């Protein structure tokens, strides 16, 4: 244990640990991860993070903003490695923390946790450069194969917890956006029973659905927090209020219509070029109807209709995913039925974006969460939604719109200042076309 | 800037120990802690050369000359025993951008050459800050058998002298062009002209060692440049390094004296948004500043720039890299290029590619409207050759 703590201390200082220690760490991590299902169950409170991409100093900033492990319960949605200069230190630190505090740290797999992708996007080269051989890269890739494909967050509250010393949070606050210094940038209230809602403009709640499924998704409206550019945030969520939150790196797959099907996959392999496992790690939501081809050459694009039916069928109130750069750090789409969380500020030291993490509070009142679903279709929806024709929702379901999903607190943060932490910070060089 | 970019950057920060092993480096003699802005700008050419070689080696572009202009970099100082091969390799997003940039300029030059071919008279291409560009070699050896191309490259003396040496000493280059022979140049020391060795093509390459800030008020005072011939003035990320007034008067010196003129400028835009601010700040950390960027901030500004320089409303066009990739690269070619490396940087590509524009204008007996060229490219399916 003390060896592990020493490794953590060393990695926190952004210094790689010796190869033999990496081997041992990866071995322990695999033993731990092999026991996890494809879809890990996580209880709120939890802090959900998106792509890290080897931006070690920004990961340290994330821990400063979100709280340290094990005080904060973290869920990282993959893409720990590639692109940044410190993939090795970032991934090994997260892995150490996972081994040290297995119940406070959930790591799921991103599309960059792959042998093929890491040879193109930098992690392989970095390991070679730092160790002189590809051994450490191989150990890490073996761990990648054991990472879970998704997580289900249970017990998230409909109301936000109140951090000490902060402005009291009313029960009707659905979304709160804070900056890195714990200051509240904006709050968004839930819609009341009569459709009145807090602070921002109203957004139609029941469009995009019809018996025929022919009407398109609502036009994207910029209703997010001022200055954030996030969309759809204040429209209130329409998902099942009692539902769970599914976390996955990329998104949905046409081969997966319920969460149980994820559980049945054989995940312990390199990320395949196609199929359900590939889609979960590669797909993106988009303003389309149904499914579309992805410009990434892997996975699919999926529209609002797909998300809403999937959430309804699986009793989910929200899908949290990462995978796509969002300049504002987070972006809710499709009436807040899905959110993209992006945690690599100034991505690739070039993009100028801010990052975000998503906090879901624990329901400690016993009232906010009406039922606890782990996403098993047959348990949570009485076997109705699972068999219902896709694209058709009952009128009654729409009534549920007012009872929105979990309350969400986004913490937005910027890139860590260079050389600010007394750690070796190689000044990054971003490529341009000169 | 030079590659690998990190050692170069550290050299800027004064880590002298990293300088070892760089003997005979391609970066020019004055690299070191006290690099001047000129040296840094010259280094941007090395940056482009390395990007070009990366795109060539991965199969994006076909350019047999790319490798002669990149000196293999020494292993980085913290490499282990089995270090990474020193072959430069850029990320897919940069390779796609290099591909797009090269393809765009190739297409516009093809337009220029095909719309001026019937005249039978010499056509001039004047490339500003050409550096190690291989385009003249590619044109002279192209299966199109181009004729009567008088290719002029203007760059800092240190760059020109290096290029001239390479043409003399590299067999693959000296097999195409005659040994550069000096021609008196009243403006600067002297220029060098090389003739295409293939008989009767009328193709030649003239290298002018000249700091563009000293550009003469009449371009025809440079040896071999005539205002009588159809001329294409080309600035691939070059004019942006000049003071805005220098850049304008250089352009005006052509537009006022050359009746048959095409102008192609490729530059970054949008310095004011989040990505653009970071770009300006990252480049300035490397010592690279682009004074014209704040003057021509948008695609519209760039078009206005050409109209103000004397190109007619209907004869000015512009496209961002993003638009060039979407509109000028055929579906078949896109599939081929996408198949080389899996590009998982879709959002970043749109950001990055949206911050570069190619703007071009033409007048007097040439046509740089691109549509027709593209249909041809579609038929050949091979427009980059």
Coordinates of N, CA and C in Angstrom, one line a residue, chain A residues 75-186:
Chain A
X75 N -15.9 9.7 -11.9 CA -16.2 8.8 -13.1 C -15.6 9.4 -14.3
X76 N -14.5 8.8 -14.9 CA -13.9 9.3 -16.1 C -14.4 8.5 -17.3
X77 N -14.8 9.2 -18.3 CA -15.4 8.6 -19.4 C -14.4 8.3 -20.6
X78 N -13.2 8.0 -20.3 CA -12.3 7.6 -21.3 C -11.5 8.7 -22.0
X79 N -10.7 8.2 -22.9 CA -9.7 9.1 -23.6 C -8.8 9.8 -22.7
X80 N -8.1 8.9 -21.9 CA -7.1 9.4 -20.9 C -5.8 9.8 -21.7
X81 N -5.6 9.1 -22.8 CA -4.2 9.2 -23.4 C -4.3 9.8 -24.8
X82 N -3.2 10.0 -25.4 CA -3.0 10.6 -26.7 C -3.1 12.1 -26.8
X83 N -2.5 12.6 -27.7 CA -2.5 14.1 -28.0 C -1.7 14.9 -27.1
X84 N -1.9 14.9 -25.8 CA -1.1 15.7 -24.8 C 0.2 15.1 -24.6
X85 N 1.1 15.8 -23.9 CA 2.5 15.3 -23.7 C 2.6 14.3 -22.6
X86 N 1.6 14.2 -21.7 CA 1.7 13.4 -20.5 C 0.7 12.4 -20.4
X87 N 0.4 11.7 -21.5 CA -0.5 10.6 -21.4 C -0.1 9.5 -20.4
X88 N 1.1 9.2 -20.4 CA 1.6 8.2 -19.5 C 1.4 8.6 -18.0
X89 N 1.8 9.7 -17.6 CA 1.6 10.1 -16.2 C 0.1 10.3 -15.9
X90 N -0.7 10.8 -16.8 CA -2.1 11.0 -16.6 C -2.8 9.6 -16.4
X91 N -2.5 8.7 -17.3 CA -3.2 7.4 -17.2 C -2.7 6.6 -16.0
X92 N -1.4 6.6 -15.8 CA -0.9 5.8 -14.6 C -1.4 6.4 -13.3
X93 N -1.5 7.7 -13.2 CA -2.1 8.3 -12.0 C -3.5 7.9 -11.8
X94 N -4.3 8.0 -12.8 CA -5.7 7.6 -12.7 C -5.8 6.1 -12.3
X95 N -4.9 5.3 -12.9 CA -4.9 3.9 -12.6 C -4.5 3.6 -11.2
X96 N -3.5 4.3 -10.7 CA -3.1 4.2 -9.3 C -4.2 4.5 -8.4
X97 N -4.9 5.6 -8.7 CA -6.0 6.0 -7.9 C -7.1 5.0 -7.9
X98 N -7.3 4.4 -9.1 CA -8.3 3.3 -9.2 C -8.0 2.2 -8.3
X99 N -6.7 1.8 -8.3 CA -6.3 0.6 -7.5 C -6.3 1.0 -6.0
X100 N -6.0 2.2 -5.7 CA -5.9 2.6 -4.3 C -7.3 2.8 -3.7
X101 N -8.2 3.4 -4.6 CA -9.6 3.7 -4.1 C -10.6 3.2 -5.1
X102 N -10.7 1.9 -5.2 CA -11.5 1.3 -6.3 C -13.0 1.8 -6.2
X103 N -13.5 2.1 -5.1 CA -14.9 2.5 -5.0 C -15.1 4.0 -5.3
X104 N -14.0 4.7 -5.3 CA -14.1 6.2 -5.5 C -13.7 6.6 -6.9
X105 N -13.4 5.6 -7.7 CA -12.8 6.0 -9.0 C -13.3 5.0 -10.0
X106 N -14.0 5.5 -11.0 CA -14.5 4.6 -12.1 C -13.9 5.1 -13.4
X107 N -13.3 4.2 -14.1 CA -12.7 4.5 -15.4 C -13.4 3.7 -16.5
X108 N -13.9 4.3 -17.5 CA -14.4 3.5 -18.6 C -13.6 3.8 -19.9
X109 N -13.8 3.0 -20.8 CA -12.9 3.0 -22.0 C -13.3 4.1 -23.0
X110 N -12.4 4.8 -23.6 CA -12.6 5.7 -24.7 C -12.0 5.1 -26.0
X111 N -12.3 5.7 -27.1 CA -11.8 5.1 -28.3 C -10.3 5.3 -28.5
X112 N -9.7 6.1 -27.7 CA -8.2 6.2 -27.7 C -7.6 5.1 -26.8
X113 N -8.3 4.5 -26.0 CA -7.7 3.4 -25.3 C -7.7 2.1 -26.2
X114 N -6.8 2.2 -27.1 CA -6.8 1.2 -28.2 C -5.4 1.2 -28.7
X115 N -4.9 0.0 -29.1 CA -3.5 -0.2 -29.6 C -3.4 0.6 -30.9
X116 N -4.4 0.4 -31.7 CA -4.3 1.1 -33.1 C -4.2 2.6 -33.0
X117 N -5.2 3.1 -32.2 CA -5.3 4.6 -32.2 C -4.0 5.2 -31.5
X118 N -3.6 4.6 -30.4 CA -2.4 5.1 -29.7 C -1.1 5.1 -30.5
X119 N -1.1 4.3 -31.5 CA 0.2 4.3 -32.3 C 0.1 5.5 -33.2
X120 N -1.1 6.0 -33.5 CA -1.1 7.2 -34.4 C -1.1 8.5 -33.6
X121 N -1.7 8.5 -32.5 CA -2.0 9.8 -31.8 C -1.1 10.1 -30.6
X122 N 0.0 9.3 -30.4 CA 1.0 9.8 -29.5 C 1.4 9.0 -28.3
X123 N 0.4 8.2 -27.8 CA 0.8 7.5 -26.5 C 1.9 6.4 -26.7
X124 N 1.8 5.8 -27.9 CA 2.9 4.8 -28.1 C 4.3 5.5 -28.2
X125 N 4.3 6.5 -29.0 CA 5.6 7.3 -29.1 C 6.1 7.8 -27.8
X126 N 5.1 8.2 -27.0 CA 5.5 8.8 -25.7 C 6.1 7.7 -24.8
X127 N 5.5 6.5 -24.8 CA 6.0 5.4 -24.0 C 7.4 5.0 -24.4
X128 N 7.6 5.0 -25.7 CA 8.9 4.6 -26.3 C 9.9 5.7 -25.9
X129 N 9.5 6.9 -26.0 CA 10.4 8.0 -25.7 C 10.8 8.0 -24.2
X130 N 9.8 7.7 -23.3 CA 10.1 7.8 -21.9 C 10.7 6.5 -21.3
X131 N 10.6 5.4 -22.0 CA 11.1 4.1 -21.4 C 12.1 3.4 -22.3
X132 N 12.1 3.9 -23.6 CA 13.1 3.3 -24.5 C 12.6 1.9 -25.1
X133 N 11.4 1.5 -24.6 CA 10.9 0.3 -25.2 C 9.3 0.4 -25.2
X134 N 8.7 -0.5 -25.9 CA 7.2 -0.4 -25.9 C 6.6 -1.2 -24.8
X135 N 7.4 -1.7 -23.9 CA 6.8 -2.6 -22.8 C 5.7 -1.9 -22.1
X136 N 5.9 -0.7 -21.6 CA 4.9 0.0 -20.8 C 3.7 0.3 -21.6
X137 N 3.9 0.6 -22.9 CA 2.7 0.8 -23.8 C 1.9 -0.5 -23.8
X138 N 2.6 -1.7 -23.9 CA 1.9 -3.0 -23.9 C 1.1 -3.2 -22.6
X139 N 1.8 -3.0 -21.5 CA 1.1 -3.2 -20.2 C -0.2 -2.3 -20.2
X140 N -0.1 -1.1 -20.6 CA -1.2 -0.2 -20.5 C -2.3 -0.7 -21.5
X141 N -1.9 -1.1 -22.7 CA -2.9 -1.6 -23.6 C -3.7 -2.8 -23.1
X142 N -2.9 -3.6 -22.4 CA -3.6 -4.8 -21.8 C -4.6 -4.3 -20.7
X143 N -4.4 -3.3 -20.0 CA -5.4 -2.7 -19.1 C -6.6 -2.2 -19.9
X144 N -6.3 -1.5 -21.0 CA -7.3 -0.9 -21.8 C -8.4 -1.9 -22.1
X145 N -7.9 -3.1 -22.4 CA -8.9 -4.2 -22.8 C -9.9 -4.6 -21.7
X146 N -9.5 -4.2 -20.5 CA -10.3 -4.6 -19.3 C -11.2 -3.5 -18.8
X147 N -11.0 -2.3 -19.4 CA -11.8 -1.2 -18.9 C -13.3 -1.4 -19.3
X148 N -14.2 -1.0 -18.4 CA -15.6 -1.1 -18.6 C -16.0 -0.2 -19.8
X149 N -17.1 -0.6 -20.4 CA -17.6 0.1 -21.6 C -18.6 1.3 -21.2
X150 N -19.1 1.2 -20.0 CA -20.1 2.2 -19.6 C -20.3 2.1 -18.1
X151 N -21.1 3.1 -17.7 CA -21.5 3.1 -16.2 C -22.9 3.6 -16.1
X152 N -23.5 3.1 -15.1 CA -24.9 3.6 -14.8 C -24.8 4.3 -13.4
X153 N -25.2 5.5 -13.4 CA -25.2 6.3 -12.1 C -26.6 6.2 -11.5
X154 N -26.7 5.7 -10.3 CA -28.0 5.5 -9.6 C -28.0 6.5 -8.4
X155 N -29.2 6.9 -8.1 CA -29.4 7.7 -6.9 C -29.1 9.1 -7.0
X156 N -29.0 9.6 -8.2 CA -28.7 11.0 -8.4 C -30.0 11.8 -8.0
X157 N -29.7 12.9 -7.3 CA -30.8 13.7 -6.7 C -31.4 14.6 -7.8
X158 N -32.7 15.0 -7.6 CA -33.3 16.0 -8.4 C -33.0 17.4 -7.9
X159 N -32.3 17.4 -6.7 CA -31.9 18.8 -6.2 C -30.4 18.7 -6.0
X160 N -29.8 19.9 -6.1 CA -28.4 20.0 -5.9 C -28.0 20.0 -4.5
X161 N -26.9 19.4 -4.2 CA -26.3 19.5 -2.8 C -25.8 20.9 -2.7
X162 N -25.7 21.3 -1.4 CA -25.2 22.7 -1.2 C -23.8 22.7 -0.6
X163 N -22.9 23.1 -1.4 CA -21.5 23.2 -0.9 C -21.4 24.2 0.3
X164 N -20.6 23.9 1.2 CA -20.5 24.8 2.4 C -20.2 26.2 2.0
X165 N -20.9 27.1 2.6 CA -20.6 28.5 2.3 C -21.2 29.1 1.0
X166 N -21.9 28.3 0.3 CA -22.4 28.8 -1.0 C -23.8 29.3 -0.9
X167 N -24.2 30.0 -1.9 CA -25.6 30.5 -2.0 C -26.5 29.3 -1.9
X168 N -27.5 29.4 -1.0 CA -28.4 28.2 -0.9 C -29.0 27.8 -2.3
X169 N -29.1 26.5 -2.5 CA -29.7 26.0 -3.7 C -31.1 25.7 -3.5
X170 N -32.0 26.3 -4.2 CA -33.4 26.0 -4.1 C -33.7 24.6 -4.7
X171 N -34.8 24.0 -4.3 CA -35.1 22.7 -4.8 C -35.5 22.7 -6.3
X172 N -35.8 23.9 -6.8 CA -36.2 24.0 -8.2 C -35.0 24.3 -9.1
X173 N -33.8 24.3 -8.6 CA -32.7 24.5 -9.5 C -32.3 23.2 -10.2
X174 N -32.4 23.2 -11.5 CA -32.1 22.0 -12.3 C -30.6 22.0 -12.7
X175 N -30.1 23.2 -13.1 CA -28.8 23.3 -13.6 C -28.1 24.4 -12.9
X176 N -26.8 24.2 -12.4 CA -26.0 25.3 -11.9 C -24.7 25.2 -12.6
X177 N -24.2 26.3 -13.0 CA -22.9 26.4 -13.7 C -22.0 27.2 -12.8
X178 N -20.8 26.6 -12.4 CA -19.9 27.3 -11.6 C -18.6 27.5 -12.3
X179 N -17.8 28.4 -11.9 CA -16.4 28.6 -12.4 C -15.5 27.8 -11.5
X180 N -14.2 27.9 -11.9 CA -13.2 27.1 -11.1 C -13.0 27.6 -9.7
X181 N -13.5 28.8 -9.4 CA -13.4 29.3 -8.1 C -14.6 29.1 -7.3
X182 N -15.4 28.2 -7.6 CA -16.7 27.9 -6.9 C -17.7 28.9 -7.0
X183 N -17.5 29.9 -7.9 CA -18.5 31.0 -8.0 C -19.6 30.5 -9.0
X184 N -20.8 30.9 -8.6 CA -21.9 30.5 -9.5 C -22.0 31.4 -10.7
X185 N -22.0 30.9 -11.9 CA -22.1 31.7 -13.1 C -23.6 31.9 -13.4
X186 N -24.3 30.8 -13.3 CA -25.7 30.9 -13.6 C -26.5 29.7 -13.0

